Short mmCIF file of C-alpha atoms and ligand atoms in Angstrom, two decimals:
data_model
loop_
_atom_site.label_atom_id
_atom_site.label_comp_id
_atom_site.label_asym_id
_atom_site.label_seq_id
_atom_site.Cartn_x
_atom_site.Cartn_y
_atom_site.Cartn_z
CA UNK A 6 10.25 -135.68 -256.20
CA UNK A 7 13.43 -136.20 -254.23
CA UNK A 8 15.38 -133.83 -256.44
CA UNK A 9 18.27 -136.24 -256.96
CA UNK A 10 18.58 -137.18 -253.28
CA UNK A 11 18.13 -140.78 -252.09
CA UNK A 12 15.57 -139.75 -249.49
CA UNK A 13 13.20 -136.89 -248.80
CA UNK A 14 14.87 -136.46 -245.43
CA UNK A 15 18.23 -135.69 -247.04
CA UNK A 16 16.60 -133.34 -249.54
CA UNK A 17 14.82 -131.58 -246.69
CA UNK A 18 18.01 -131.28 -244.62
CA UNK A 19 19.73 -129.68 -247.60
CA UNK A 20 16.81 -127.37 -248.32
CA UNK A 21 17.16 -125.63 -244.95
CA UNK A 22 19.07 -122.59 -246.26
CA UNK A 23 16.18 -121.84 -248.65
CA UNK A 24 13.52 -122.71 -246.08
CA UNK A 25 15.10 -120.39 -243.52
CA UNK A 26 15.40 -117.62 -246.07
CA UNK A 27 11.64 -117.92 -246.70
CA UNK A 28 10.89 -118.11 -242.98
CA UNK A 29 12.70 -114.87 -242.27
CA UNK A 30 11.98 -112.98 -245.47
CA UNK A 31 10.39 -109.56 -245.04
CA UNK A 32 9.73 -110.02 -241.34
CA UNK A 33 12.53 -107.94 -239.81
CA UNK A 34 12.82 -104.21 -240.34
CA UNK A 35 16.53 -103.67 -241.11
CA UNK A 36 16.30 -100.15 -239.68
CA UNK A 37 15.13 -100.71 -236.12
CA UNK A 38 15.11 -104.51 -235.83
CA UNK A 39 11.34 -104.47 -235.36
CA UNK A 40 9.46 -107.63 -236.31
CA UNK A 41 6.29 -107.54 -238.41
CA UNK A 42 4.23 -110.59 -239.34
CA UNK A 43 1.97 -110.33 -242.36
CA UNK A 44 -0.91 -112.11 -240.64
CA UNK A 45 -0.79 -110.36 -237.27
CA UNK A 46 -2.04 -106.86 -236.53
CA UNK A 47 0.24 -104.41 -234.66
CA UNK A 48 -0.14 -104.76 -230.92
CA UNK A 49 -1.71 -108.23 -231.25
CA UNK A 50 0.08 -109.32 -228.07
CA UNK A 51 -0.23 -106.10 -226.05
CA UNK A 52 -2.29 -107.73 -223.27
CA UNK A 53 -0.14 -110.85 -222.87
CA UNK A 54 1.35 -111.40 -219.41
CA UNK A 55 2.60 -114.93 -219.87
CA UNK A 56 3.10 -117.40 -222.67
CA UNK A 57 2.52 -121.17 -222.64
CA UNK A 58 3.81 -123.04 -225.68
CA UNK A 59 2.18 -126.43 -226.25
CA UNK A 60 3.55 -129.02 -228.63
CA UNK A 61 4.70 -132.62 -229.14
CA UNK A 62 7.92 -134.28 -230.24
CA UNK A 63 10.21 -132.15 -232.35
CA UNK A 64 7.82 -129.21 -232.11
CA UNK A 65 8.10 -129.45 -228.32
CA UNK A 66 11.88 -129.17 -228.62
CA UNK A 67 11.43 -126.06 -230.77
CA UNK A 68 9.06 -124.75 -228.10
CA UNK A 69 11.68 -125.21 -225.39
CA UNK A 70 13.97 -122.93 -227.41
CA UNK A 71 11.13 -120.46 -227.96
CA UNK A 72 10.23 -120.32 -224.26
CA UNK A 73 13.84 -119.71 -223.35
CA UNK A 74 14.05 -116.79 -225.80
CA UNK A 75 10.84 -115.31 -224.45
CA UNK A 76 12.15 -115.49 -220.88
CA UNK A 77 15.40 -113.84 -221.99
CA UNK A 78 13.27 -111.05 -223.46
CA UNK A 79 11.60 -110.60 -220.06
CA UNK A 80 8.34 -112.48 -220.75
CA UNK A 81 7.26 -115.28 -218.37
CA UNK A 82 7.05 -118.32 -220.65
CA UNK A 83 7.04 -122.12 -220.51
CA UNK A 84 7.00 -124.91 -223.05
CA UNK A 85 4.80 -127.85 -222.20
CA UNK A 86 4.09 -131.25 -223.69
CA UNK A 87 0.62 -130.92 -225.14
CA UNK A 88 -0.43 -134.31 -223.78
CA UNK A 89 0.43 -133.19 -220.23
CA UNK A 90 -0.93 -129.67 -220.45
CA UNK A 91 -3.09 -128.24 -217.70
CA UNK A 92 -3.86 -124.67 -216.69
CA UNK A 93 -5.86 -122.70 -214.18
CA UNK A 94 -9.58 -122.13 -214.76
CA UNK A 95 -8.99 -118.57 -215.81
CA UNK A 96 -6.16 -117.82 -218.19
CA UNK A 97 -7.14 -114.36 -219.48
CA UNK A 98 -3.58 -113.08 -219.15
CA UNK A 99 -2.12 -115.99 -221.12
CA UNK A 100 -1.10 -116.46 -224.73
CA UNK A 101 -1.25 -120.16 -225.62
CA UNK A 102 0.92 -120.95 -228.63
CA UNK A 103 0.30 -124.22 -230.46
CA UNK A 104 3.58 -125.11 -232.15
CA UNK A 105 2.74 -127.76 -234.73
CA UNK A 106 4.23 -128.43 -238.14
CA UNK A 107 1.12 -130.15 -239.47
CA UNK A 108 -1.44 -128.17 -237.53
CA UNK A 109 -3.33 -131.46 -237.08
CA UNK A 110 -1.72 -133.10 -234.03
CA UNK A 111 -4.58 -134.19 -231.75
CA UNK A 112 -2.69 -133.68 -228.48
CA UNK A 113 -1.73 -130.14 -229.47
CA UNK A 114 -5.22 -129.26 -230.68
CA UNK A 115 -6.63 -130.60 -227.40
CA UNK A 116 -4.28 -128.44 -225.34
CA UNK A 117 -4.91 -125.23 -227.26
CA UNK A 118 -8.68 -125.81 -227.16
CA UNK A 119 -8.47 -126.19 -223.38
CA UNK A 120 -6.51 -122.95 -223.23
CA UNK A 121 -9.11 -121.15 -225.32
CA UNK A 122 -11.87 -122.49 -223.02
CA UNK A 123 -9.98 -120.98 -220.07
CA UNK A 124 -9.94 -117.59 -221.76
CA UNK A 125 -6.43 -117.62 -223.20
CA UNK A 126 -5.56 -115.86 -226.42
CA UNK A 127 -4.40 -118.51 -228.91
CA UNK A 128 -1.84 -118.53 -231.69
CA UNK A 129 -0.90 -121.32 -234.09
CA UNK A 130 2.73 -121.48 -235.22
CA UNK A 131 2.45 -123.94 -238.08
CA UNK A 132 3.72 -124.91 -241.52
CA UNK A 133 0.35 -125.70 -243.03
CA UNK A 134 -1.94 -122.93 -244.22
CA UNK A 135 -5.56 -124.01 -243.76
CA UNK A 136 -4.70 -126.59 -241.08
CA UNK A 137 -7.02 -127.13 -238.13
CA UNK A 138 -4.69 -125.27 -235.76
CA UNK A 139 -4.44 -122.32 -238.14
CA UNK A 140 -8.22 -122.16 -238.50
CA UNK A 141 -9.12 -122.64 -234.85
CA UNK A 142 -6.62 -120.34 -233.13
CA UNK A 143 -7.24 -116.61 -232.83
CA UNK A 144 -4.22 -115.98 -235.06
CA UNK A 145 -1.81 -118.01 -237.16
CA UNK A 146 1.85 -117.51 -237.87
CA UNK A 147 3.29 -119.59 -240.69
CA UNK A 148 6.83 -120.92 -240.56
CA UNK A 149 7.04 -121.05 -244.40
CA UNK A 150 9.36 -124.09 -244.51
CA UNK A 151 7.64 -125.66 -247.53
CA UNK A 152 6.10 -129.16 -247.56
CA UNK A 153 7.93 -131.75 -245.45
CA UNK A 154 7.49 -135.34 -246.67
CA UNK A 155 9.93 -137.29 -244.47
CA UNK A 156 8.37 -138.43 -241.20
CA UNK A 157 11.42 -137.08 -239.36
CA UNK A 158 10.99 -133.34 -238.89
CA UNK A 159 14.10 -131.50 -240.05
CA UNK A 160 13.62 -128.22 -241.88
CA UNK A 161 10.46 -127.52 -239.95
CA UNK A 162 12.40 -127.65 -236.66
CA UNK A 163 14.89 -124.98 -237.74
CA UNK A 164 12.14 -122.84 -239.28
CA UNK A 165 10.04 -123.17 -236.11
CA UNK A 166 12.89 -121.95 -233.91
CA UNK A 167 13.69 -119.10 -236.31
CA UNK A 168 10.01 -118.09 -236.28
CA UNK A 169 9.82 -118.29 -232.50
CA UNK A 170 12.96 -116.12 -232.26
CA UNK A 171 11.16 -113.41 -234.20
CA UNK A 172 7.94 -113.98 -232.26
CA UNK A 173 9.74 -113.47 -228.95
CA UNK A 174 11.00 -110.09 -230.15
CA UNK A 175 7.57 -109.15 -231.41
CA UNK A 176 5.82 -110.08 -228.14
CA UNK A 177 8.49 -108.23 -226.14
CA UNK A 178 7.92 -105.13 -228.28
CA UNK A 179 4.12 -105.37 -227.97
CA UNK A 180 4.18 -105.61 -224.17
CA UNK A 181 6.96 -103.03 -223.80
CA UNK A 182 9.47 -105.44 -222.22
CA UNK A 183 12.91 -103.95 -222.36
CA UNK A 184 15.18 -106.91 -221.69
CA UNK A 185 17.87 -107.23 -224.34
CA UNK A 186 17.16 -110.88 -225.18
CA UNK A 187 19.75 -112.90 -227.09
CA UNK A 188 22.21 -110.21 -228.17
CA UNK A 189 23.06 -110.34 -231.84
CA UNK A 190 20.23 -112.70 -232.72
CA UNK A 191 19.16 -110.65 -235.74
CA UNK A 192 22.66 -110.70 -237.22
CA UNK A 193 22.84 -114.40 -236.41
CA UNK A 194 19.55 -115.11 -238.17
CA UNK A 195 20.64 -113.07 -241.14
CA UNK A 196 23.76 -115.23 -241.52
CA UNK A 197 21.95 -118.46 -240.67
CA UNK A 198 21.02 -119.69 -244.17
CA UNK A 199 24.66 -119.38 -245.27
CA UNK A 200 25.93 -120.94 -242.05
CA UNK A 201 23.55 -123.89 -242.50
CA UNK A 202 24.90 -124.36 -246.03
CA UNK A 203 28.42 -124.58 -244.58
CA UNK A 204 27.21 -127.46 -242.40
CA UNK A 205 25.25 -129.32 -245.08
CA UNK A 206 28.15 -129.23 -247.53
CA UNK A 207 30.55 -130.76 -244.98
CA UNK A 208 31.18 -134.50 -244.64
CA UNK A 209 32.09 -134.87 -240.98
CA UNK A 210 28.74 -136.35 -239.89
CA UNK A 211 29.01 -139.30 -242.25
CA UNK A 212 32.47 -140.23 -241.00
CA UNK A 213 31.38 -139.98 -237.36
CA UNK A 214 28.26 -142.08 -238.02
CA UNK A 215 30.49 -144.76 -239.51
CA UNK A 216 33.06 -144.61 -236.70
CA UNK A 217 30.49 -145.14 -233.95
CA UNK A 218 28.17 -147.63 -235.63
CA UNK A 219 27.36 -150.62 -233.48
CA UNK A 220 27.59 -148.74 -230.18
CA UNK A 221 25.36 -149.80 -227.25
CA UNK A 222 23.66 -146.40 -227.02
CA UNK A 223 24.11 -142.80 -228.13
CA UNK A 224 23.85 -139.90 -225.69
CA UNK A 225 23.43 -136.22 -226.47
CA UNK A 226 24.09 -133.49 -223.92
CA UNK A 227 23.76 -129.71 -223.93
CA UNK A 228 22.84 -126.84 -221.64
CA UNK A 229 21.15 -123.51 -222.24
CA UNK A 230 20.45 -123.08 -225.93
CA UNK A 231 21.93 -126.53 -226.56
CA UNK A 232 19.60 -128.42 -224.21
CA UNK A 233 16.63 -128.57 -226.57
CA UNK A 234 18.95 -129.62 -229.40
CA UNK A 235 20.37 -132.46 -227.30
CA UNK A 236 16.81 -133.74 -226.86
CA UNK A 237 16.08 -133.24 -230.55
CA UNK A 238 19.33 -134.91 -231.64
CA UNK A 239 18.41 -138.00 -229.63
CA UNK A 240 14.82 -138.10 -230.90
CA UNK A 241 16.01 -137.89 -234.51
CA UNK A 242 18.61 -140.59 -233.91
CA UNK A 243 16.27 -143.08 -232.26
CA UNK A 244 13.36 -142.59 -234.64
CA UNK A 245 15.26 -143.31 -237.84
CA UNK A 246 18.07 -145.65 -236.69
CA UNK A 247 16.04 -147.65 -234.10
CA UNK A 248 19.15 -147.47 -231.90
CA UNK A 249 18.96 -146.45 -228.26
CA UNK A 250 19.56 -142.72 -227.98
CA UNK A 251 18.85 -140.28 -225.14
CA UNK A 252 19.24 -136.55 -224.74
CA UNK A 253 20.06 -134.99 -221.39
CA UNK A 254 20.63 -131.58 -219.92
CA UNK A 255 24.41 -131.67 -219.50
CA UNK A 256 24.15 -130.84 -215.80
CA UNK A 257 21.72 -133.71 -215.15
CA UNK A 258 24.12 -136.49 -216.16
CA UNK A 259 25.66 -136.69 -212.71
CA UNK A 260 22.19 -136.99 -211.16
CA UNK A 261 21.57 -140.45 -212.60
CA UNK A 262 22.21 -141.03 -216.29
CA UNK A 263 25.97 -141.20 -215.72
CA UNK A 264 25.37 -144.77 -214.53
CA UNK A 265 24.63 -145.70 -218.17
CA UNK A 266 27.89 -144.30 -219.53
CA UNK A 267 30.50 -146.84 -220.69
CA UNK A 268 33.20 -147.05 -223.40
CA UNK A 269 30.41 -148.26 -225.74
CA UNK A 270 28.18 -145.20 -225.34
CA UNK A 271 29.47 -142.26 -227.40
CA UNK A 272 28.41 -138.90 -225.98
CA UNK A 273 27.70 -136.01 -228.34
CA UNK A 274 28.33 -132.78 -226.42
CA UNK A 275 26.92 -129.59 -227.92
CA UNK A 276 28.66 -126.26 -227.37
CA UNK A 277 26.85 -123.07 -228.30
CA UNK A 278 28.67 -120.47 -226.18
CA UNK A 279 26.13 -120.81 -223.37
CA UNK A 280 27.54 -122.42 -220.23
CA UNK A 281 30.29 -124.15 -222.20
CA UNK A 282 32.75 -124.31 -219.29
CA UNK A 283 30.36 -126.36 -217.20
CA UNK A 284 29.57 -128.64 -220.13
CA UNK A 285 33.32 -129.20 -220.51
CA UNK A 286 33.36 -130.43 -216.92
CA UNK A 287 30.53 -132.83 -217.82
CA UNK A 288 32.59 -134.05 -220.79
CA UNK A 289 35.47 -134.89 -218.44
CA UNK A 290 33.03 -136.83 -216.24
CA UNK A 291 31.97 -139.08 -219.11
CA UNK A 292 35.49 -139.44 -220.49
CA UNK A 293 36.71 -140.68 -217.12
CA UNK A 294 34.11 -143.51 -217.50
CA UNK A 295 35.71 -144.33 -220.85
CA UNK A 296 33.03 -142.87 -223.12
CA UNK A 297 34.22 -141.32 -226.37
CA UNK A 298 33.06 -137.72 -226.74
CA UNK A 299 32.15 -135.98 -229.98
CA UNK A 300 32.19 -132.21 -229.56
CA UNK A 301 29.64 -130.37 -231.67
CA UNK A 302 31.39 -127.01 -231.57
CA UNK A 303 33.06 -124.34 -233.67
CA UNK A 304 36.62 -124.91 -234.92
CA UNK A 305 39.13 -123.73 -232.33
CA UNK A 306 36.72 -124.17 -229.41
CA UNK A 307 38.44 -125.52 -226.27
CA UNK A 308 36.14 -128.58 -226.37
CA UNK A 309 37.67 -129.68 -229.66
CA UNK A 310 41.04 -130.37 -228.00
CA UNK A 311 39.47 -132.26 -225.12
CA UNK A 312 37.03 -134.37 -227.17
CA UNK A 313 37.81 -137.51 -229.14
CA UNK A 314 36.02 -136.32 -232.27
CA UNK A 315 34.51 -133.17 -233.70
CA UNK A 316 31.42 -132.14 -235.64
CA UNK A 317 32.13 -128.54 -236.66
CA UNK A 318 29.61 -125.70 -236.66
CA UNK A 319 30.12 -122.04 -237.60
CA UNK A 320 30.74 -119.67 -234.68
CA UNK A 321 27.64 -117.54 -233.99
CA UNK A 322 25.17 -116.55 -231.24
CA UNK A 323 23.87 -119.40 -229.03
CA UNK A 324 20.40 -119.84 -230.59
CA UNK A 325 21.80 -119.94 -234.11
CA UNK A 326 24.69 -122.19 -233.03
CA UNK A 327 22.12 -124.58 -231.55
CA UNK A 328 20.33 -124.77 -234.91
CA UNK A 329 23.60 -125.44 -236.70
CA UNK A 330 24.27 -128.23 -234.20
CA UNK A 331 20.76 -129.56 -234.89
CA UNK A 332 21.60 -129.73 -238.60
CA UNK A 333 24.85 -131.63 -237.91
CA UNK A 334 22.89 -134.08 -235.77
CA UNK A 335 20.22 -134.48 -238.49
CA UNK A 336 23.02 -135.47 -240.86
CA UNK A 337 24.52 -137.80 -238.24
CA UNK A 338 21.18 -139.58 -237.79
CA UNK A 339 20.60 -139.75 -241.52
CA UNK A 340 23.97 -141.36 -242.22
CA UNK A 341 23.71 -143.73 -239.25
CA UNK A 342 20.28 -144.87 -240.49
CA UNK A 343 21.59 -145.23 -244.04
CA UNK A 344 24.44 -147.46 -242.84
CA UNK A 345 21.82 -149.63 -241.10
CA UNK A 346 19.64 -149.64 -244.22
CA UNK A 347 16.61 -148.28 -242.37
CA UNK A 348 13.39 -147.01 -243.94
CA UNK A 349 14.53 -143.43 -243.46
CA UNK A 350 11.53 -141.54 -244.80
CA UNK A 351 8.97 -143.85 -243.18
CA UNK A 352 10.38 -145.29 -239.97
CA UNK A 353 8.52 -148.26 -238.51
CA UNK A 354 5.58 -147.56 -236.17
CA UNK A 355 5.54 -143.82 -236.87
CA UNK A 356 3.22 -141.50 -238.79
CA UNK A 357 3.88 -138.00 -240.09
CA UNK A 358 0.80 -136.62 -238.43
CA UNK A 359 -0.57 -138.06 -235.18
CA UNK A 360 -4.31 -137.42 -235.11
CA UNK A 361 -5.23 -139.52 -232.04
CA UNK A 362 -4.67 -138.52 -228.40
O1 M6R B 29 2.88 -131.78 -236.77
P1 M6R B 29 3.43 -131.58 -235.39
O2 M6R B 29 4.58 -130.64 -235.36
O3 M6R B 29 2.37 -131.19 -234.40
O4 M6R B 29 3.96 -133.02 -234.96
C1 M6R B 29 4.40 -133.25 -233.65
C2 M6R B 29 5.26 -134.49 -233.59
O5 M6R B 29 4.50 -135.64 -233.91
C3 M6R B 29 6.46 -134.40 -234.56
O6 M6R B 29 7.21 -133.25 -234.27
C4 M6R B 29 7.36 -135.62 -234.45
O7 M6R B 29 7.95 -135.70 -233.17
C5 M6R B 29 8.45 -135.53 -235.53
N1 M6R B 29 7.91 -135.90 -236.82
C6 M6R B 29 9.63 -136.38 -235.23
O8 M6R B 29 10.64 -136.18 -236.17
#
């Protein structure tokens, strides 16, 4: 059942501390920071020279974060939309990672099958044991988020990114890459369940949703670790409110989207400690066109003084801060949809699992 919540989505947002605890449990050696996955033999990725993550929708946004972490760890990696995936005839040096909550998304299965045909090693990162992706790929890595009923992916997004953070360390260790990666990520992940609880027990998102209801459009911007969360924040907002929402790389605004910005288009700017000074410049650009800005940032961050409103997140490393911002934006979308009396758990035109290409 909904466990006392009005919607599965809200229950699932609030269950993220427990989901993340399960995702991470027993996978990091506290001594040396090494990562071990129950289902994967040691050295499983020793021959990998590059990684292609294939996914759709929210899982694609998680993949963008995963690819970025892999590159920071010194591994060539890209996230690609499964429906647009193509690769060279021979891909023997490639690990293709299907990132899919359900493990049944036709576009994602099609992409990972094409990768296998080209000789790639394949890995499913999925929530569903026994799913098609888990069965068909060479290996499977489970995100352990628990069943997700709401059509809008929430807890599976944060658990996917947490899993991919560990996977990037594991691949780096297997191939002997020595780049430092995201410094402090293990401490950040350790604190993440508690930090998420700080966000879910707050009430800022509801007030902001109410303040900006009836706007012409809602824009979300971020760079670095915050870019994928800007895209995800907009996807969540549009799919359950039916309002126009777009996510942009903060630096791209001035290359076109700025033409859309007016006093009736609130801009949610995400600050994760990754290129924040430049994003502040982008905030000034939209404010000078009259747009109200909501800073998603830690208390005391310089953006809080500049912005018109604030959605607070705990102060932590960029990847974890981006997940805390994602949780604030899940709550924002939820409350905005509730104010509009939308069918939150089953938005119009959408299905939980998309099994046609
Ligand atoms: O099951 P999958 O992760 O493969 O699903 C992919 C997308 O259909 C999915 O992430 C979708 O974008 C979300 N449900 C939106 O909230």
